[in-house]
Amino acid sequence: MNRGAIKEQPVVINPCKACQPIGAMYATLGIKHAVPLVQGSQGCSTFVRYQFNRHFREPANIAVTSFHEDAVVFGGRRNLIEGIINLVQHYHPEVIGVVTTCSSETIGDDIAAFIKEAKQRLTAEIGAEKAAKTFIVPLRTPSYSGSHVQGYDNGARQYLEQLAQESKPNQKLNIIPGMINPGDIAEIKHLMSAMGAANNMLFDISETLNAPLKMKNSFFPDGGTAAADLVDAANSLGTIALSRHAGGGAATYLLRKFNVPAVLGPFPVGIYNTDLFLEQAVKLTGQPVTAEIKRERGLLLDAMADTCTITALKKVAIFGDPDTVIGVARFASELGMELIAVGTTADSKEFYREIGLIAKEYNCAPQIVADGGLHKLEQVLLQNRVEMLIGNSNGAAIAKQADIPLVRIGFPVTDRVGYQRRPIVGYNGSLWLLDYIVNAFLERK
Amino acid sequence: MPLITMKCDELIPERGKHTYITDTENPVIPACNVTTIPGDMTERGCPFAGARGVVGGPIVDIIHMVHSPVGCAYYTWGSRRSLPDWYSWSGPNKLDNAAFNRRYCVTTDMEEKDVVFGGGTKLKKACIEAFKMFPEAKGLFMYTTCTSGLIGDDIPAVAKQVEKTVGKPVFFAQAPGCSGVSQSKGHHVLNHEFYRQIKALREKNPDLCMKEEEKTPYDINLIGDYNMDWDIKAIIPLFEQMGIRVVATFTGNERIENLIKMPDAKLNVVHCQRSAGYIAELINEHAGTTHLDVTLYGIVETSKALRDVGKHFGLEKQAEAVIEKETARIKESIAYYRSKLEGKTVALYVGAPRVWHWIHLMEELGMEIVAMACTFAHKDDYEKINAKAKSNILVIDNPNEFEVEEMLHDYKPDLFLCGLKEKYIARKMGVSTVNSHSYEKGPYADYFGFVNFARDIYQGFYAPVWNFVKNNPSEEVE
Ligand code: SF4
């Protein structure tokens, strides 16, 4: 069925993006004993919790200031102040990330002033010492601009703007993961520790959103980046933002403000990107790439050699967050696949540039779908007889309709289990992704 | 023992008004359907979720246009398991994997400039464009959300313009997230606005009404069933066996043309009385149709419902025959599960109605209810709970996360029937759960659904994993 050509559209069908607040909450849940407090109505917290629950299969603690009609008329001042006081008294969080929404931004809430007032009231009610134990950080994330990716970027940057403070050098390497999975973060930590490099993993969801079942009756999950480590991020050897679009802003802030060298990307999947990541880590930390890591690289190369005739010239389309797509697109090209289309959320020059580089290097001409959503991607995919789709669960219906395998990566993956635990980064992660891709083809034989 | 304050609520005395212990002698009604305390870890959603996600969403053959920034639309995309079989306008090999209403998320994706200059024009263009892309659509439903509500876009005017341009009905529900205390407000708004629009449509266009010769004396509407995991496959055949025809299901797996015919039915059978009781009353006011409130879960309640409906139509014998046949079919299975579940304790947490829908069902399985909670119940829901429940059960209105944890900890239910957000909390505490919102492996309604329900409870409960959790000292409380 031909739905006709799609131009600049007033309507978006099957968006390839969510809104800013979810990104800021994603970052917040990677902080130890932190709670996102959504300044808005309850849908904005409840829907996001559902998304996290479905993807991570874990609890996700998100509070909300519950805007009802009165907030619309009088503004969200009372809601935010009461919300903060309640949250502090009830849950004793170390960090509260006040996440704004389209409603509070449209009303024009003066978040900074409200927080100040809440702090004063807290000091009066529970004493200065107790009140000082909770960092309250405003995260401005109007949902009517940008996407979840930008929300993460904004959130991460605002945390560091509010918290990072210069003191003694700490000999650590900051890593800002972006909206990647617990499995990915664990893999990056593995690489760091194999190198003997001390890292300061910021917004670390590897344990907070991947927790064991143990009869522990505590409100907060284990793990997460301590607030003190966010403060200390100003004193690191450097910062690597694995996802330029989600965390790059924070890394740049640390560079400008505290002169902490910043490296933005690439998302370390595949040979080239992982090599580059390690090279930069070596440069910043002075630690070497060890035999263990070289062996991992060799195993990946070995698997690529073993399977190259299966992946060769297979037509592939990839969609998701810009950095993930850039990284995976290069890896797919390294596997000899032909890049037909890439879809993403952000209309970013960087994205075009990176995809352009890959296209040149691997002699392909992928179509870039940067707006218009997955519905547009679907048409490109059908017209070009693409043989594999790589992306999140929102591509399931498309893949089914095109009768091609969907290799599930990114966020959200809700219709299968376990992918959030598996890395696709580093040589190990890439190896797993390669197995997944190849097996998906083999199963169709 | 009337209202109580849970331990975790000492600092929020307000919450004490929302929690009580049932007492058949002295029933109390807690504070309910009131504002949520800011910063409370509430499980509630927003009115928009009630309108788009619950009541409007299951209409299968119309475009659901969410006039909002991307988030609201994205999060209501195919997420609720109110399943459809209307494989839309599928040609061979086309769209055979999901029906239209769950397959597509359609939104104006409002941006900053729309917020500043108004989104009406964009909405109009979006609707017209969407109709072009989906020429098979039978109509369109517009939903407003916080942003479009706050900036005050004139939705009725746009609806009229689009209707004129396209020549198909355009409905709308204005229930922005900030317009009420919970999703319940959205149910209410959608019921009212939708029915008003249906009435107007019928007046303008009598062709859309059911022709006299098509009518039968035994036409009913099934009101307030959203076809969770194919519940209507269990429900509708029962009525059909009695010789009753279901004209429309408001709104499980339903087409718009049938919904427009709702006023032509002879009786409204109301299942979810919280989210859809309104429309039954509106139809009554408008067309004089009576309605019957029913519960369609478990043998006792379903049989009562069939008897009531049978009595209304003078089809008592037919009802008895169906009840006998269906009960005989599942008796053995239920007895088996009862033997396994007898004496186990259970806590129920759902939106509201299913709490009281399931009280007798749990008794049929020999299970003892120790606690209940509702997200968006009103006074009449608590009246129904009090009428059905035994004494000494904890009841929490709009619980926060701490209250849920304290309840699980202190009341130690063997099983927790709850939704997605709570189930991961409960499991971390070693309590097995069954999804009470969209089920595990449904349908759960009616007779054969009851067997599924009992089976899932049994399977959740007897999974070997819980033994490891309970018997492994290294996993003990830290
Ligand atoms: S913005 Fe408003 S309508 Fe949209 S999800 Fe949030 S609370 Fe609901």
CSV table of N, CA, C and O in Angstrom, one decimal, chain B residues 155-211:
chain,number,residue,atom,x,y,z
B,155,ILE,N,-10.0,23.6,20.4
B,155,ILE,CA,-10.2,22.2,19.8
B,155,ILE,C,-11.5,22.0,19.1
B,155,ILE,O,-11.5,21.5,18.0
B,156,PRO,N,-12.6,22.4,19.7
B,156,PRO,CA,-13.9,22.2,19.0
B,156,PRO,C,-13.9,22.8,17.6
B,156,PRO,O,-14.4,22.3,16.7
B,157,ALA,N,-13.3,24.0,17.6
B,157,ALA,CA,-13.3,24.7,16.3
B,157,ALA,C,-12.5,24.0,15.2
B,157,ALA,O,-13.0,23.8,14.1
B,158,VAL,N,-11.4,23.5,15.7
B,158,VAL,CA,-10.5,22.7,14.7
B,158,VAL,C,-11.3,21.4,14.3
B,158,VAL,O,-11.3,21.1,13.1
B,159,ALA,N,-11.9,20.8,15.3
B,159,ALA,CA,-12.6,19.6,14.9
B,159,ALA,C,-13.7,19.8,13.9
B,159,ALA,O,-13.8,19.1,12.9
B,160,LYS,N,-14.4,20.9,14.0
B,160,LYS,CA,-15.4,21.3,13.1
B,160,LYS,C,-14.8,21.5,11.7
B,160,LYS,O,-15.3,21.0,10.7
B,161,GLN,N,-13.7,22.2,11.6
B,161,GLN,CA,-13.1,22.5,10.4
B,161,GLN,C,-12.6,21.3,9.7
B,161,GLN,O,-12.8,21.1,8.5
B,162,VAL,N,-12.0,20.4,10.5
B,162,VAL,CA,-11.5,19.2,9.9
B,162,VAL,C,-12.6,18.3,9.3
B,162,VAL,O,-12.6,17.8,8.2
B,163,GLU,N,-13.6,18.2,10.2
B,163,GLU,CA,-14.8,17.4,9.8
B,163,GLU,C,-15.3,17.9,8.4
B,163,GLU,O,-15.7,17.1,7.6
B,164,LYS,N,-15.4,19.2,8.3
B,164,LYS,CA,-15.9,19.8,7.1
B,164,LYS,C,-15.0,19.5,5.9
B,164,LYS,O,-15.5,19.1,4.8
B,165,THR,N,-13.7,19.6,6.1
B,165,THR,CA,-12.8,19.3,5.0
B,165,THR,C,-12.8,17.9,4.6
B,165,THR,O,-12.7,17.5,3.4
B,166,VAL,N,-12.8,17.0,5.6
B,166,VAL,CA,-12.6,15.6,5.3
B,166,VAL,C,-13.9,14.8,5.1
B,166,VAL,O,-13.9,13.8,4.4
B,167,GLY,N,-14.9,15.3,5.8
B,167,GLY,CA,-16.2,14.6,5.7
B,167,GLY,C,-16.3,13.4,6.5
B,167,GLY,O,-17.1,12.5,6.2
B,168,LYS,N,-15.5,13.3,7.5
B,168,LYS,CA,-15.6,12.1,8.4
B,168,LYS,C,-15.7,12.7,9.8
B,168,LYS,O,-15.2,13.8,10.1
B,169,PRO,N,-16.3,11.9,10.7
B,169,PRO,CA,-16.5,12.4,12.1
B,169,PRO,C,-15.2,12.7,12.8
B,169,PRO,O,-14.2,11.9,12.7
B,170,VAL,N,-15.1,13.8,13.5
B,170,VAL,CA,-13.9,14.1,14.3
B,170,VAL,C,-14.4,14.3,15.8
B,170,VAL,O,-15.2,15.1,16.0
B,171,PHE,N,-13.9,13.5,16.6
B,171,PHE,CA,-14.2,13.6,18.1
B,171,PHE,C,-13.1,14.2,18.8
B,171,PHE,O,-11.9,14.3,18.3
B,172,PHE,N,-13.4,14.6,20.0
B,172,PHE,CA,-12.3,15.1,20.8
B,172,PHE,C,-12.5,15.0,22.3
B,172,PHE,O,-13.7,14.9,22.7
B,173,ALA,N,-11.5,14.8,23.1
B,173,ALA,CA,-11.6,14.8,24.5
B,173,ALA,C,-10.6,15.7,25.1
B,173,ALA,O,-9.4,15.6,24.8
B,174,GLN,N,-11.1,16.7,25.8
B,174,GLN,CA,-10.2,17.7,26.4
B,174,GLN,C,-9.9,17.4,27.9
B,174,GLN,O,-10.6,17.9,28.8
B,175,ALA,N,-9.0,16.5,28.1
B,175,ALA,CA,-8.6,16.1,29.5
B,175,ALA,C,-7.1,16.2,29.7
B,175,ALA,O,-6.5,15.2,29.8
B,176,PRO,N,-6.6,17.4,29.7
B,176,PRO,CA,-5.2,17.6,29.9
B,176,PRO,C,-4.7,17.0,31.2
B,176,PRO,O,-5.5,16.9,32.2
B,177,GLY,N,-3.5,16.6,31.3
B,177,GLY,CA,-2.9,15.9,32.5
B,177,GLY,C,-3.1,16.7,33.8
B,177,GLY,O,-3.3,16.1,34.8
B,178,CYS,N,-3.2,18.0,33.6
B,178,CYS,CA,-3.3,18.8,34.9
B,178,CYS,C,-4.7,19.2,35.2
B,178,CYS,O,-5.0,20.0,36.1
B,179,SER,N,-5.7,18.6,34.5
B,179,SER,CA,-7.1,19.0,34.7
B,179,SER,C,-7.8,18.2,35.8
B,179,SER,O,-9.0,18.4,36.1
B,180,GLY,N,-7.1,17.3,36.5
B,180,GLY,CA,-7.8,16.5,37.5
B,180,GLY,C,-6.8,15.7,38.4
B,180,GLY,O,-5.6,15.8,38.1
B,181,VAL,N,-7.4,15.0,39.4
B,181,VAL,CA,-6.5,14.4,40.4
B,181,VAL,C,-5.9,13.1,39.9
B,181,VAL,O,-5.0,12.6,40.5
B,182,SER,N,-6.6,12.4,38.9
B,182,SER,CA,-6.1,11.1,38.5
B,182,SER,C,-6.6,10.8,37.1
B,182,SER,O,-7.4,11.6,36.5
B,183,GLN,N,-6.3,9.6,36.6
B,183,GLN,CA,-6.8,9.2,35.3
B,183,GLN,C,-8.4,9.2,35.3
B,183,GLN,O,-9.0,9.3,34.3
B,184,SER,N,-9.0,9.1,36.5
B,184,SER,CA,-10.4,9.0,36.6
B,184,SER,C,-11.1,10.2,35.9
B,184,SER,O,-12.1,10.1,35.3
B,185,LYS,N,-10.5,11.4,36.1
B,185,LYS,CA,-11.0,12.6,35.5
B,185,LYS,C,-11.1,12.4,33.9
B,185,LYS,O,-12.1,12.9,33.3
B,186,GLY,N,-10.1,11.8,33.4
B,186,GLY,CA,-10.1,11.6,31.9
B,186,GLY,C,-11.2,10.7,31.5
B,186,GLY,O,-11.8,10.9,30.4
B,187,HIS,N,-11.4,9.6,32.3
B,187,HIS,CA,-12.5,8.7,31.9
B,187,HIS,C,-13.8,9.5,31.8
B,187,HIS,O,-14.6,9.4,30.9
B,188,HIS,N,-14.0,10.3,32.9
B,188,HIS,CA,-15.2,11.1,33.0
B,188,HIS,C,-15.4,12.1,31.8
B,188,HIS,O,-16.4,12.1,31.1
B,189,VAL,N,-14.3,12.8,31.5
B,189,VAL,CA,-14.4,13.8,30.4
B,189,VAL,C,-14.7,13.1,29.1
B,189,VAL,O,-15.5,13.5,28.3
B,190,LEU,N,-14.0,12.0,28.8
B,190,LEU,CA,-14.2,11.3,27.6
B,190,LEU,C,-15.6,10.8,27.4
B,190,LEU,O,-16.2,11.0,26.4
B,191,ASN,N,-16.1,10.2,28.5
B,191,ASN,CA,-17.5,9.7,28.4
B,191,ASN,C,-18.4,10.8,28.0
B,191,ASN,O,-19.3,10.7,27.1
B,192,HIS,N,-18.3,11.9,28.7
B,192,HIS,CA,-19.2,13.0,28.4
B,192,HIS,C,-19.1,13.6,27.1
B,192,HIS,O,-20.0,13.8,26.3
B,193,GLU,N,-17.8,14.0,26.7
B,193,GLU,CA,-17.6,14.7,25.5
B,193,GLU,C,-18.0,13.7,24.3
B,193,GLU,O,-18.6,14.2,23.3
B,194,PHE,N,-17.5,12.5,24.4
B,194,PHE,CA,-17.8,11.6,23.3
B,194,PHE,C,-19.3,11.4,23.1
B,194,PHE,O,-19.8,11.4,22.0
B,195,TYR,N,-20.0,11.2,24.2
B,195,TYR,CA,-21.4,11.0,24.1
B,195,TYR,C,-22.2,12.2,23.5
B,195,TYR,O,-23.1,12.0,22.6
B,196,ARG,N,-21.8,13.3,23.9
B,196,ARG,CA,-22.4,14.5,23.4
B,196,ARG,C,-22.1,14.6,21.9
B,196,ARG,O,-23.0,14.9,21.1
B,197,GLN,N,-21.0,14.2,21.4
B,197,GLN,CA,-20.6,14.3,20.0
B,197,GLN,C,-21.4,13.2,19.2
B,197,GLN,O,-21.8,13.4,18.1
B,198,ILE,N,-21.5,12.0,19.9
B,198,ILE,CA,-22.3,10.9,19.2
B,198,ILE,C,-23.8,11.4,19.0
B,198,ILE,O,-24.3,11.2,17.9
B,199,LYS,N,-24.3,12.0,20.0
B,199,LYS,CA,-25.7,12.5,20.0
B,199,LYS,C,-25.8,13.5,18.8
B,199,LYS,O,-26.8,13.3,18.0
B,200,ALA,N,-24.9,14.4,18.7
B,200,ALA,CA,-25.0,15.4,17.7
B,200,ALA,C,-24.9,14.8,16.3
B,200,ALA,O,-25.6,15.1,15.4
B,201,LEU,N,-24.0,13.8,16.2
B,201,LEU,CA,-23.8,13.1,14.9
B,201,LEU,C,-25.0,12.4,14.5
B,201,LEU,O,-25.4,12.4,13.3
B,202,ARG,N,-25.7,11.8,15.4
B,202,ARG,CA,-26.9,11.0,15.1
B,202,ARG,C,-28.0,11.9,14.6
B,202,ARG,O,-28.8,11.6,13.8
B,203,GLU,N,-28.1,13.1,15.3
B,203,GLU,CA,-29.1,14.0,14.9
B,203,GLU,C,-28.9,14.6,13.5
B,203,GLU,O,-29.8,14.6,12.7
B,204,LYS,N,-27.6,14.9,13.3
B,204,LYS,CA,-27.3,15.4,12.0
B,204,LYS,C,-27.4,14.4,10.9
B,204,LYS,O,-27.7,14.7,9.7
B,205,ASN,N,-27.2,13.2,11.2
B,205,ASN,CA,-26.9,12.1,10.3
B,205,ASN,C,-27.7,10.8,10.6
B,205,ASN,O,-27.1,9.9,11.0
B,206,PRO,N,-29.0,10.8,10.6
B,206,PRO,CA,-29.8,9.7,11.1
B,206,PRO,C,-29.4,8.4,10.4
B,206,PRO,O,-29.7,7.3,11.0
B,207,ASP,N,-28.8,8.4,9.3
B,207,ASP,CA,-28.3,7.2,8.6
B,207,ASP,C,-27.4,6.4,9.5
B,207,ASP,O,-27.2,5.2,9.3
B,208,LEU,N,-26.7,7.1,10.4
B,208,LEU,CA,-25.7,6.4,11.3
B,208,LEU,C,-26.4,5.6,12.4
B,208,LEU,O,-25.8,4.7,13.0
B,209,CYS,N,-27.7,5.9,12.6
B,209,CYS,CA,-28.4,5.1,13.7
B,209,CYS,C,-28.7,3.7,13.1
B,209,CYS,O,-28.7,3.5,11.9
B,210,MET,N,-29.1,2.9,14.0
B,210,MET,CA,-29.5,1.5,13.6
B,210,MET,C,-30.8,1.6,13.0
B,210,MET,O,-31.8,2.2,13.5
B,211,LYS,N,-31.0,0.9,11.8
B,211,LYS,CA,-32.3,0.9,11.2
B,211,LYS,C,-33.2,0.1,12.0
B,211,LYS,O,-32.8,-0.9,12.6
